[in-house]
PDB file of C-alpha atoms in Angstrom:
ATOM      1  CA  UNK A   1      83.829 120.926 243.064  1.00  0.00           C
ATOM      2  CA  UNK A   2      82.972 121.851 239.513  1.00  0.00           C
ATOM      3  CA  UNK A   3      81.754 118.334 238.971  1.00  0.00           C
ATOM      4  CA  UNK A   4      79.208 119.297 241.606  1.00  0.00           C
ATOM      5  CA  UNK A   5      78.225 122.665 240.321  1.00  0.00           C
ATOM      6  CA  UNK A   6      77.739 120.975 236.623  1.00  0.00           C
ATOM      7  CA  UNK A   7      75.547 118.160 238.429  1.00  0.00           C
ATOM      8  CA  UNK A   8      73.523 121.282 240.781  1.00  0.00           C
ATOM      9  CA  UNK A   9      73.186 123.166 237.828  1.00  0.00           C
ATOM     10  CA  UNK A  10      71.515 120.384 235.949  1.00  0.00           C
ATOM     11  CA  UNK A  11      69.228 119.494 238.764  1.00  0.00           C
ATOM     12  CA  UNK A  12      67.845 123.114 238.496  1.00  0.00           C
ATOM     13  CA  UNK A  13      67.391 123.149 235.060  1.00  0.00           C
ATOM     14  CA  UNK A  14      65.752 119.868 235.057  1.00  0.00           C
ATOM     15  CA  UNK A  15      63.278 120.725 237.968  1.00  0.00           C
ATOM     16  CA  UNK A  16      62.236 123.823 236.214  1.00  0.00           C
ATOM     17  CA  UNK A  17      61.167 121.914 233.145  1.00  0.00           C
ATOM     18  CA  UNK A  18      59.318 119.681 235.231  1.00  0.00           C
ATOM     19  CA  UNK A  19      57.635 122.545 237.081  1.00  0.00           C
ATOM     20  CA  UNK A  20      56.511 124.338 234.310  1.00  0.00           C
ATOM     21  CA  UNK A  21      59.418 127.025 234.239  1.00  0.00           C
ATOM     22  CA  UNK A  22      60.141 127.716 231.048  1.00  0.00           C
ATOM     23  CA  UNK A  23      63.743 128.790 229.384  1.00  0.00           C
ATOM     24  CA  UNK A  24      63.934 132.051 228.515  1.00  0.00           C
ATOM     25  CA  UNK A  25      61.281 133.383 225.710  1.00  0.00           C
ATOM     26  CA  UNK A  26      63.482 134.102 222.479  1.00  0.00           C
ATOM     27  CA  UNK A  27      64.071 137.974 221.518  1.00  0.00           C
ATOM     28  CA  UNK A  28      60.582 139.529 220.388  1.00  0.00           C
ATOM     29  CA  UNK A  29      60.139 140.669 217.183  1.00  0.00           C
ATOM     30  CA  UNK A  30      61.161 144.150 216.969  1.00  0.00           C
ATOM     31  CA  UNK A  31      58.789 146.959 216.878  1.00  0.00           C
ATOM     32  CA  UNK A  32      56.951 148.113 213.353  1.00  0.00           C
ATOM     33  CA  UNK A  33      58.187 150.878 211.891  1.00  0.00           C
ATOM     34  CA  UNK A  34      55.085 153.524 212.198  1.00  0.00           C
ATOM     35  CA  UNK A  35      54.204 155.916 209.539  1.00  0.00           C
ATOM     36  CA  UNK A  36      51.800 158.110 210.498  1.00  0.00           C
ATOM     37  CA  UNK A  37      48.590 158.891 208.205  1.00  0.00           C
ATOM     38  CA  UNK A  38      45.960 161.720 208.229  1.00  0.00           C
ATOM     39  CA  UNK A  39      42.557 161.210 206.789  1.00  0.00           C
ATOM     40  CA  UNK A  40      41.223 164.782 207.455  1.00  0.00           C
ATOM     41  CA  UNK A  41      41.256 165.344 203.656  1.00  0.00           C
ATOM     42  CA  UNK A  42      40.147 162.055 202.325  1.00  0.00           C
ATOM     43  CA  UNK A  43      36.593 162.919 201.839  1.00  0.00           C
ATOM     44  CA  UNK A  44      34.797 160.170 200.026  1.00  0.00           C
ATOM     45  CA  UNK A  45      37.514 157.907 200.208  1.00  0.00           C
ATOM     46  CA  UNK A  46      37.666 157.617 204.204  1.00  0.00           C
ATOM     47  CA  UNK A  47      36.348 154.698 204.798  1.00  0.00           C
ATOM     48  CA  UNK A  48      38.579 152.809 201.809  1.00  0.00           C
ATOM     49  CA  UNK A  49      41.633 154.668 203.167  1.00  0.00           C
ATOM     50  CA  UNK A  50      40.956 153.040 206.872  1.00  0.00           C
ATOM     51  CA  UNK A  51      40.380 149.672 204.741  1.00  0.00           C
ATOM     52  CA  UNK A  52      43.579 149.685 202.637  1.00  0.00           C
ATOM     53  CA  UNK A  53      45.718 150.689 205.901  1.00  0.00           C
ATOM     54  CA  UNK A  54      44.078 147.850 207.537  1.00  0.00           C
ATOM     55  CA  UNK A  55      44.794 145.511 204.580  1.00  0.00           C
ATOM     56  CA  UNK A  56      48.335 146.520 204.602  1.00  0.00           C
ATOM     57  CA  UNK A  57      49.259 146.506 208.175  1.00  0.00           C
ATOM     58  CA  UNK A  58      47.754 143.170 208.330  1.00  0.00           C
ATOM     59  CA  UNK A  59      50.277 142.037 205.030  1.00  0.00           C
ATOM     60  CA  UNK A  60      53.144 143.336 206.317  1.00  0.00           C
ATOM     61  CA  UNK A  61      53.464 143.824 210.283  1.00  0.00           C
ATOM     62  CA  UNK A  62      56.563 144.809 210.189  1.00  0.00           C
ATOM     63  CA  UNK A  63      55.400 148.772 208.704  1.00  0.00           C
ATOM     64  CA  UNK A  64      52.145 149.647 210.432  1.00  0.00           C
ATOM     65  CA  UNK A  65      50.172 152.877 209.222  1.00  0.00           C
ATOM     66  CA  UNK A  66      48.856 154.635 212.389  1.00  0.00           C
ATOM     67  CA  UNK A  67      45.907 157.543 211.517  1.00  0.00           C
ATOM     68  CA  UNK A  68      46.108 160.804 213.416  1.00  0.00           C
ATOM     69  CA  UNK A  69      43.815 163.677 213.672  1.00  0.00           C
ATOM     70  CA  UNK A  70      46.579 166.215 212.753  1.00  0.00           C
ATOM     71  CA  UNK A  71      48.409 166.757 209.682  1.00  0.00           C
ATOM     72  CA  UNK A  72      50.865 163.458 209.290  1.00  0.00           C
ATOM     73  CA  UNK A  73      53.683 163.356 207.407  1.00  0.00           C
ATOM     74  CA  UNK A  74      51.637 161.262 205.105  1.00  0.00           C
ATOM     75  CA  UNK A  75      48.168 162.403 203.717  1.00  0.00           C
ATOM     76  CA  UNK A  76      45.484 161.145 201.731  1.00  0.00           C
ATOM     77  CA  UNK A  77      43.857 163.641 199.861  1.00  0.00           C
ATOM     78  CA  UNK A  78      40.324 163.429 197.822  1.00  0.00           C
ATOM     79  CA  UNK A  79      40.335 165.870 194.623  1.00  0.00           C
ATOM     80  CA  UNK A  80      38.614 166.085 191.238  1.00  0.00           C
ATOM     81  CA  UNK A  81      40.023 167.220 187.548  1.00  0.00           C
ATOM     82  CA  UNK A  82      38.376 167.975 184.743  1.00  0.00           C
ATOM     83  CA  UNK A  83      39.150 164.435 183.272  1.00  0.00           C
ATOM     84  CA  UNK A  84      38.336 162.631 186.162  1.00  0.00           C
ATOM     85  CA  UNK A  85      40.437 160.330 186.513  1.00  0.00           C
ATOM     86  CA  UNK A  86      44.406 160.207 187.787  1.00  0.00           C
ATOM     87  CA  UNK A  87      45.228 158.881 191.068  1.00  0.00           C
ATOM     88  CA  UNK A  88      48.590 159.118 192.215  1.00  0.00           C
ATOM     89  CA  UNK A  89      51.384 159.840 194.948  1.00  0.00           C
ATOM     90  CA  UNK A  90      53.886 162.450 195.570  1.00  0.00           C
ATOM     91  CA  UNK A  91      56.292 160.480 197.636  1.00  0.00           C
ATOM     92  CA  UNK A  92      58.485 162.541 199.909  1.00  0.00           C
ATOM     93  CA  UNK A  93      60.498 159.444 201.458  1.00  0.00           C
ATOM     94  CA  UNK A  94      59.607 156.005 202.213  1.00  0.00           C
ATOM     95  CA  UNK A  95      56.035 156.465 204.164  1.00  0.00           C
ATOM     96  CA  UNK A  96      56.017 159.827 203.598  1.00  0.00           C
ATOM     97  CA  UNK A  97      54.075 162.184 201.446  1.00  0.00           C
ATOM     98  CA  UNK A  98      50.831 162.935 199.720  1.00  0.00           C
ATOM     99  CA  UNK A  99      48.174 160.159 198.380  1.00  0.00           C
ATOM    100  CA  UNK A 100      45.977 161.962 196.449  1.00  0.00           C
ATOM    101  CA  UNK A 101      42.550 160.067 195.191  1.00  0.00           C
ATOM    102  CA  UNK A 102      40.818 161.436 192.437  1.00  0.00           C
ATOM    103  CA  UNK A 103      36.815 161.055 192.787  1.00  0.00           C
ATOM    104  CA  UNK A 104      36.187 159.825 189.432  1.00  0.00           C
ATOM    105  CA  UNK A 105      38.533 157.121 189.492  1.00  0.00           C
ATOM    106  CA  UNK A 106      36.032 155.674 192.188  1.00  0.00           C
ATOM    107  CA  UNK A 107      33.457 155.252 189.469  1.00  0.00           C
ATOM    108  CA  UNK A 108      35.681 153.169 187.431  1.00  0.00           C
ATOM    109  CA  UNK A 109      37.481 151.384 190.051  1.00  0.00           C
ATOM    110  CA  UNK A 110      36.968 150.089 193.909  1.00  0.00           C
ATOM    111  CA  UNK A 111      37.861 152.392 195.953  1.00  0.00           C
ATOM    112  CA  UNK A 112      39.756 150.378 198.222  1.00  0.00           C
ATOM    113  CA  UNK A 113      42.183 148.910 195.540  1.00  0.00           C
ATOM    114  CA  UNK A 114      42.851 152.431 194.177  1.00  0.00           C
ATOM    115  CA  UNK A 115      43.630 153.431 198.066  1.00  0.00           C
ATOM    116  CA  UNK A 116      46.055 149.720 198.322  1.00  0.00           C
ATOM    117  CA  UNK A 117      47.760 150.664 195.097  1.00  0.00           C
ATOM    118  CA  UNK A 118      48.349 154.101 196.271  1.00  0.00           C
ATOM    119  CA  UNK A 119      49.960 152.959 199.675  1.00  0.00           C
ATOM    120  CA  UNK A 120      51.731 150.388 197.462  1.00  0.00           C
ATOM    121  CA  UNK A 121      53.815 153.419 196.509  1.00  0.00           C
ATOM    122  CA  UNK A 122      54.522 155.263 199.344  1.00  0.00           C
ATOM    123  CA  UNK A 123      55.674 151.612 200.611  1.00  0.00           C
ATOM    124  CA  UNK A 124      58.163 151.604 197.910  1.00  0.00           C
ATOM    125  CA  UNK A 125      56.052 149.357 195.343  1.00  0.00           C
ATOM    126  CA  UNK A 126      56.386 151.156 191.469  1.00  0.00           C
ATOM    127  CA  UNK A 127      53.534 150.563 188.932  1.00  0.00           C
ATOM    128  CA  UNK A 128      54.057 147.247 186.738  1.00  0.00           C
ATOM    129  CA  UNK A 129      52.726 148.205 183.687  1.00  0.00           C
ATOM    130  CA  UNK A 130      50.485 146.951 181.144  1.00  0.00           C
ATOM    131  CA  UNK A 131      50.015 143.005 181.060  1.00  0.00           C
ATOM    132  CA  UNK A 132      50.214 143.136 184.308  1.00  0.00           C
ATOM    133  CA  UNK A 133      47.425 140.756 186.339  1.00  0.00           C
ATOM    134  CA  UNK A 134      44.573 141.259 188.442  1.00  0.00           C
ATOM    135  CA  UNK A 135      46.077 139.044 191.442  1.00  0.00           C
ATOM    136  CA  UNK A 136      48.994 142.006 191.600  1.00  0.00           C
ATOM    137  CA  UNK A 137      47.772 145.014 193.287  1.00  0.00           C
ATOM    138  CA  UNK A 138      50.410 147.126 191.696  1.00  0.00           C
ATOM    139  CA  UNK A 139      48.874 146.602 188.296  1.00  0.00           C
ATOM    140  CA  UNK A 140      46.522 149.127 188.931  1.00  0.00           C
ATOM    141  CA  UNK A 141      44.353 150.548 186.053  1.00  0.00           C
ATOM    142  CA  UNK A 142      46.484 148.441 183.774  1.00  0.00           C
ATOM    143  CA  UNK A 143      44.272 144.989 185.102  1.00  0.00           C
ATOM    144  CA  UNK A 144      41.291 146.624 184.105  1.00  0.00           C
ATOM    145  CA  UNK A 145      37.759 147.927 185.965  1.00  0.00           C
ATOM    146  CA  UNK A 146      36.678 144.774 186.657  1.00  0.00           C
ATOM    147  CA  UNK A 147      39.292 143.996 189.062  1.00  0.00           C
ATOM    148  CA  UNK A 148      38.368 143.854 192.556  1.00  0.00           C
ATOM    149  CA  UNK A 149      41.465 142.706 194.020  1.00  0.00           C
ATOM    150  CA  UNK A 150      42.676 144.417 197.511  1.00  0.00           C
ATOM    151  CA  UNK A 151      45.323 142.115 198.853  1.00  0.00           C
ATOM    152  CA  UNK A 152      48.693 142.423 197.913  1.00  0.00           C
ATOM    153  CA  UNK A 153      50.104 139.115 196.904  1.00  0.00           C
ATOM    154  CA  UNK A 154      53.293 137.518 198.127  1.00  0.00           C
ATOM    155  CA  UNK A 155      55.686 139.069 195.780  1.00  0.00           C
ATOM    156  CA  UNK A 156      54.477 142.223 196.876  1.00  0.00           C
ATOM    157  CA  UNK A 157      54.465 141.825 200.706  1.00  0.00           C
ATOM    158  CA  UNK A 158      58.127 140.133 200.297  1.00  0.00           C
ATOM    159  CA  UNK A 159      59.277 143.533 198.440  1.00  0.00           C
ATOM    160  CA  UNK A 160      58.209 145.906 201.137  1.00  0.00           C
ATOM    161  CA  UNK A 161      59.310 143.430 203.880  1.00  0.00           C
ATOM    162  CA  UNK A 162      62.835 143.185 202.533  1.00  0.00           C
ATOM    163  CA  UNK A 163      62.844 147.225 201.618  1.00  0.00           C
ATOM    164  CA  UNK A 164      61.732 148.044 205.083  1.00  0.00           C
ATOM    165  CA  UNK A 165      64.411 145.653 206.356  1.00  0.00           C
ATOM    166  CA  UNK A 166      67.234 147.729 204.710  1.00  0.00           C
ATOM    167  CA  UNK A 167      65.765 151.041 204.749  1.00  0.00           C
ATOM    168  CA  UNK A 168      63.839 153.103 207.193  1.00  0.00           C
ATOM    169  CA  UNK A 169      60.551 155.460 206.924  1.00  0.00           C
ATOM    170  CA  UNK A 170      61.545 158.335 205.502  1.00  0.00           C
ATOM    171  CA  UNK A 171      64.000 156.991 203.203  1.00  0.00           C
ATOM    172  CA  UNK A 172      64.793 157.119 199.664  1.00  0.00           C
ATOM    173  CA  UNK A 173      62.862 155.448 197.580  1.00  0.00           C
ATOM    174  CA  UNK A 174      65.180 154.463 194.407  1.00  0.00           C
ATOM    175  CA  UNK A 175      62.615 153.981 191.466  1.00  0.00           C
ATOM    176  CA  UNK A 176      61.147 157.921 192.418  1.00  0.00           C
ATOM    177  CA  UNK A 177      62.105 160.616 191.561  1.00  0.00           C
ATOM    178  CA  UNK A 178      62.875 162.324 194.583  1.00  0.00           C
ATOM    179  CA  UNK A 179      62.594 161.934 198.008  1.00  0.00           C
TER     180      UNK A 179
END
Protein backbone atom coordinates (compact mmCIF):
# COMPACT_ATOMS: atom_id res chain seq x y z
CA UNK A 1 0.00 0.00 0.00
CA UNK A 2 2.68 2.56 0.69
CA UNK A 3 4.55 1.30 -2.32
CA UNK A 4 1.49 2.55 -4.17
CA UNK A 5 1.07 5.87 -2.51
CA UNK A 6 5.06 6.56 -3.16
CA UNK A 7 4.42 5.47 -6.95
CA UNK A 8 0.73 7.88 -6.99
CA UNK A 9 2.52 10.48 -5.43
CA UNK A 10 5.22 10.52 -8.04
CA UNK A 11 2.83 10.34 -10.90
CA UNK A 12 1.35 13.68 -9.60
CA UNK A 13 4.36 15.36 -9.19
CA UNK A 14 5.60 14.32 -12.48
CA UNK A 15 2.34 15.34 -14.40
CA UNK A 16 2.45 18.71 -12.86
CA UNK A 17 5.91 19.39 -14.21
CA UNK A 18 4.80 18.35 -17.44
CA UNK A 19 1.72 20.56 -17.28
CA UNK A 20 3.29 23.55 -16.41
CA UNK A 21 2.52 23.40 -12.53
CA UNK A 22 5.15 24.63 -10.88
CA UNK A 23 6.58 23.62 -7.16
CA UNK A 24 5.97 25.94 -4.77
CA UNK A 25 7.60 29.64 -5.32
CA UNK A 26 10.43 29.94 -2.54
CA UNK A 27 9.68 32.42 0.54
CA UNK A 28 9.62 36.16 -0.85
CA UNK A 29 11.95 38.45 0.22
CA UNK A 30 10.74 40.10 3.22
CA UNK A 31 9.34 43.50 3.24
CA UNK A 32 11.79 46.84 3.34
CA UNK A 33 12.04 48.39 6.31
CA UNK A 34 10.27 52.01 5.60
CA UNK A 35 11.51 55.17 7.01
CA UNK A 36 9.44 57.78 6.39
CA UNK A 37 10.79 61.30 4.97
CA UNK A 38 9.25 64.83 4.79
CA UNK A 39 10.38 67.30 2.23
CA UNK A 40 8.09 70.21 3.34
CA UNK A 41 11.24 72.05 4.52
CA UNK A 42 13.73 71.18 1.90
CA UNK A 43 13.40 74.26 -0.10
CA UNK A 44 16.01 74.38 -2.79
CA UNK A 45 17.13 71.07 -2.23
CA UNK A 46 13.70 69.21 -3.14
CA UNK A 47 14.28 67.96 -6.09
CA UNK A 48 18.02 66.46 -4.98
CA UNK A 49 16.35 65.12 -1.82
CA UNK A 50 13.66 63.05 -4.13
CA UNK A 51 16.96 62.10 -6.24
CA UNK A 52 19.20 60.84 -3.39
CA UNK A 53 16.08 58.80 -1.85
CA UNK A 54 15.66 57.40 -5.21
CA UNK A 55 19.40 56.59 -5.53
CA UNK A 56 19.34 54.91 -2.25
CA UNK A 57 16.26 52.89 -2.32
CA UNK A 58 17.39 51.66 -5.58
CA UNK A 59 21.12 50.58 -3.71
CA UNK A 60 19.73 49.03 -1.03
CA UNK A 61 16.00 47.57 -1.32
CA UNK A 62 16.01 46.21 1.64
CA UNK A 63 15.49 50.11 3.58
CA UNK A 64 13.20 52.13 1.33
CA UNK A 65 12.66 55.98 2.15
CA UNK A 66 8.92 56.73 1.61
CA UNK A 67 8.11 60.88 1.42
CA UNK A 68 5.02 62.10 3.22
CA UNK A 69 3.29 65.35 3.27
CA UNK A 70 3.33 65.54 7.12
CA UNK A 71 6.04 65.90 9.48
CA UNK A 72 8.10 62.32 9.32
CA UNK A 73 10.14 61.15 11.76
CA UNK A 74 12.88 62.05 9.40
CA UNK A 75 13.24 65.60 7.82
CA UNK A 76 15.26 67.33 5.44
CA UNK A 77 15.67 70.75 6.20
CA UNK A 78 17.19 73.73 3.86
CA UNK A 79 18.99 76.55 6.08
CA UNK A 80 21.73 79.15 5.64
CA UNK A 81 24.70 80.42 8.19
CA UNK A 82 26.70 83.09 8.03
CA UNK A 83 29.63 80.88 6.69
CA UNK A 84 27.74 79.11 4.34
CA UNK A 85 28.66 76.11 4.38
CA UNK A 86 28.01 72.93 7.00
CA UNK A 87 25.74 70.25 6.08
CA UNK A 88 24.99 67.74 8.50
CA UNK A 89 22.55 65.30 10.47
CA UNK A 90 21.14 65.10 13.85
CA UNK A 91 20.42 61.44 13.97
CA UNK A 92 17.74 60.43 16.42
CA UNK A 93 17.92 56.51 15.65
CA UNK A 94 18.63 54.58 12.65
CA UNK A 95 16.29 56.45 9.86
CA UNK A 96 15.34 58.85 12.09
CA UNK A 97 16.02 62.49 12.58
CA UNK A 98 16.88 65.78 10.99
CA UNK A 99 18.98 66.26 7.54
CA UNK A 100 19.68 69.62 7.45
CA UNK A 101 21.24 71.14 3.96
CA UNK A 102 22.92 74.24 4.11
CA UNK A 103 22.32 76.48 0.80
CA UNK A 104 25.79 77.42 0.27
CA UNK A 105 27.17 74.12 0.31
CA UNK A 106 25.10 73.76 -3.05
CA UNK A 107 27.43 76.25 -4.66
CA UNK A 108 30.40 74.25 -3.88
CA UNK A 109 29.03 70.89 -4.21
CA UNK A 110 26.09 68.87 -6.23
CA UNK A 111 23.36 68.96 -4.54
CA UNK A 112 22.42 65.53 -4.88
CA UNK A 113 25.72 64.05 -3.42
CA UNK A 114 25.49 66.42 -0.41
CA UNK A 115 21.67 65.02 -0.03
CA UNK A 116 23.32 60.94 -0.61
CA UNK A 117 25.98 61.70 1.94
CA UNK A 118 23.51 63.07 4.30
CA UNK A 119 21.14 59.94 4.06
CA UNK A 120 24.43 57.99 4.24
CA UNK A 121 24.21 58.95 7.91
CA UNK A 122 20.95 58.56 8.99
CA UNK A 123 21.53 54.96 7.29
CA UNK A 124 24.23 54.38 9.71
CA UNK A 125 27.26 55.33 7.26
CA UNK A 126 29.98 57.80 9.47
CA UNK A 127 32.19 60.28 7.50
CA UNK A 128 35.64 58.67 6.26
CA UNK A 129 37.81 61.36 6.52
CA UNK A 130 40.38 63.02 4.59
CA UNK A 131 42.11 60.82 1.77
CA UNK A 132 39.17 59.49 1.32
CA UNK A 133 38.07 58.99 -2.70
CA UNK A 134 35.65 60.35 -4.96
CA UNK A 135 34.10 56.76 -5.86
CA UNK A 136 33.00 56.69 -1.85
CA UNK A 137 30.05 58.77 -1.22
CA UNK A 138 30.85 59.03 2.41
CA UNK A 139 33.95 61.03 1.66
CA UNK A 140 32.03 63.95 1.36
CA UNK A 141 33.74 67.42 1.24
CA UNK A 142 36.93 65.57 1.99
CA UNK A 143 36.99 64.27 -2.12
CA UNK A 144 36.84 67.67 -3.11
CA UNK A 145 34.22 70.09 -5.32
CA UNK A 146 34.84 68.49 -8.26
CA UNK A 147 33.32 65.33 -7.31
CA UNK A 148 30.15 64.47 -8.83
CA UNK A 149 29.69 61.12 -7.55
CA UNK A 150 25.96 60.06 -6.30
CA UNK A 151 26.05 56.31 -6.06
CA UNK A 152 27.14 54.67 -3.15
CA UNK A 153 29.63 52.01 -3.96
CA UNK A 154 29.59 48.41 -2.85
CA UNK A 155 31.28 48.77 0.41
CA UNK A 156 28.80 51.16 1.27
CA UNK A 157 25.55 49.40 0.20
CA UNK A 158 27.05 46.07 1.95
CA UNK A 159 27.37 48.24 5.35
CA UNK A 160 23.81 49.41 5.47
CA UNK A 161 22.55 46.01 4.16
CA UNK A 162 24.26 44.07 6.92
CA UNK A 163 23.33 47.03 9.67
CA UNK A 164 19.75 46.92 8.62
CA UNK A 165 19.95 43.13 8.84
CA UNK A 166 20.84 43.26 12.61
CA UNK A 167 19.20 46.34 13.59
CA UNK A 168 15.91 47.97 12.93
CA UNK A 169 14.76 51.75 12.02
CA UNK A 170 14.90 53.51 14.87
CA UNK A 171 17.81 51.94 16.35
CA UNK A 172 21.01 52.90 17.77
CA UNK A 173 23.38 53.91 15.72
CA UNK A 174 26.91 53.01 17.50
CA UNK A 175 29.46 55.54 15.90
CA UNK A 176 26.74 58.66 17.08
CA UNK A 177 26.44 60.11 19.68
CA UNK A 178 23.09 59.52 20.69
CA UNK A 179 20.16 58.10 19.51
Amino acid sequence: MARALNLLSTAVLASGVFSGVSAPAEAAAPAAEIIPIDLLLAGSYTDAAREAIAIWNRAVPSIRFVEQNTPAPLRVMEYKTARGIQSHVNIKGAGRGWVYLEVGDAQLYKPSRIVVHELGHILSLPDLGPGSPCSKVMSGAWAGSGCVNVQPDAAEKAAVRNFFAANNVGDRVPWWGSA
